[in-house]
Amino acid sequence: MFNKVKKIRKTEKRQRFGLLSVFCFLFFMLYSATSNAQCAMCRAALETEEGGVKAKAVNDGIVYLMAFPYILVGVIFYYIYKTRINKKA
């Protein structure tokens, strides 16, 4: 009897954690704030150029470099999740 109760509680905790994870993911994906991510020296150098092509390229490079750590952490957590699921099965 106690084993069934523990199993139900674990399932409820997993469901709550899953819902909380989904909520947090959606919140952070849908909420965005506009920012200018440049140091003062970069900004001064890029504001002198006409057209802003170089400034857009620098901003795209910053976003490109910022994406890889998040992708790497996501892959690592997915691997850990899969190995834990396989151990339980």
Coordinates of C-alpha atoms in Angstrom, one line a residue, residues 37-82:
A37 CA 24.9 44.1 -26.3
Q38 CA 28.1 46.1 -27.2
C39 CA 30.9 47.5 -25.1
A40 CA 31.6 51.2 -25.3
M41 CA 34.6 50.7 -27.6
C42 CA 32.8 48.6 -30.1
R43 CA 29.9 51.0 -30.1
A44 CA 32.2 54.0 -30.8
A45 CA 33.9 52.2 -33.6
L46 CA 30.7 51.0 -35.2
E47 CA 28.8 54.2 -34.9
T48 CA 31.3 56.0 -37.1
E49 CA 30.4 53.8 -40.1
E50 CA 27.7 54.8 -42.6
G51 CA 24.9 52.4 -43.4
G52 CA 25.3 50.2 -40.3
V53 CA 26.2 47.0 -42.2
K54 CA 29.3 46.4 -40.0
A55 CA 27.3 47.0 -36.8
K56 CA 24.6 44.5 -37.9
A57 CA 27.3 41.9 -38.6
V58 CA 28.8 42.4 -35.2
N59 CA 25.4 42.0 -33.5
D60 CA 24.7 38.8 -35.5
G61 CA 28.1 37.5 -34.5
I62 CA 27.4 38.1 -30.8
V63 CA 24.1 36.2 -31.1
Y64 CA 25.8 33.4 -33.0
L65 CA 28.4 33.0 -30.3
M66 CA 25.8 33.2 -27.5
A67 CA 23.7 30.4 -28.9
F68 CA 26.2 27.6 -28.7
P69 CA 26.5 27.4 -24.9
Y70 CA 22.7 27.1 -24.6
I71 CA 22.6 24.4 -27.3
L72 CA 25.5 22.5 -25.6
V73 CA 23.8 22.6 -22.2
G74 CA 20.5 21.4 -23.8
V75 CA 22.2 18.5 -25.4
I76 CA 24.0 17.5 -22.1
F77 CA 20.7 17.6 -20.1
Y78 CA 18.9 15.6 -22.8
Y79 CA 21.7 13.0 -22.7
I80 CA 21.4 12.8 -18.8
Y81 CA 17.6 12.6 -19.1
K82 CA 17.8 9.7 -21.6

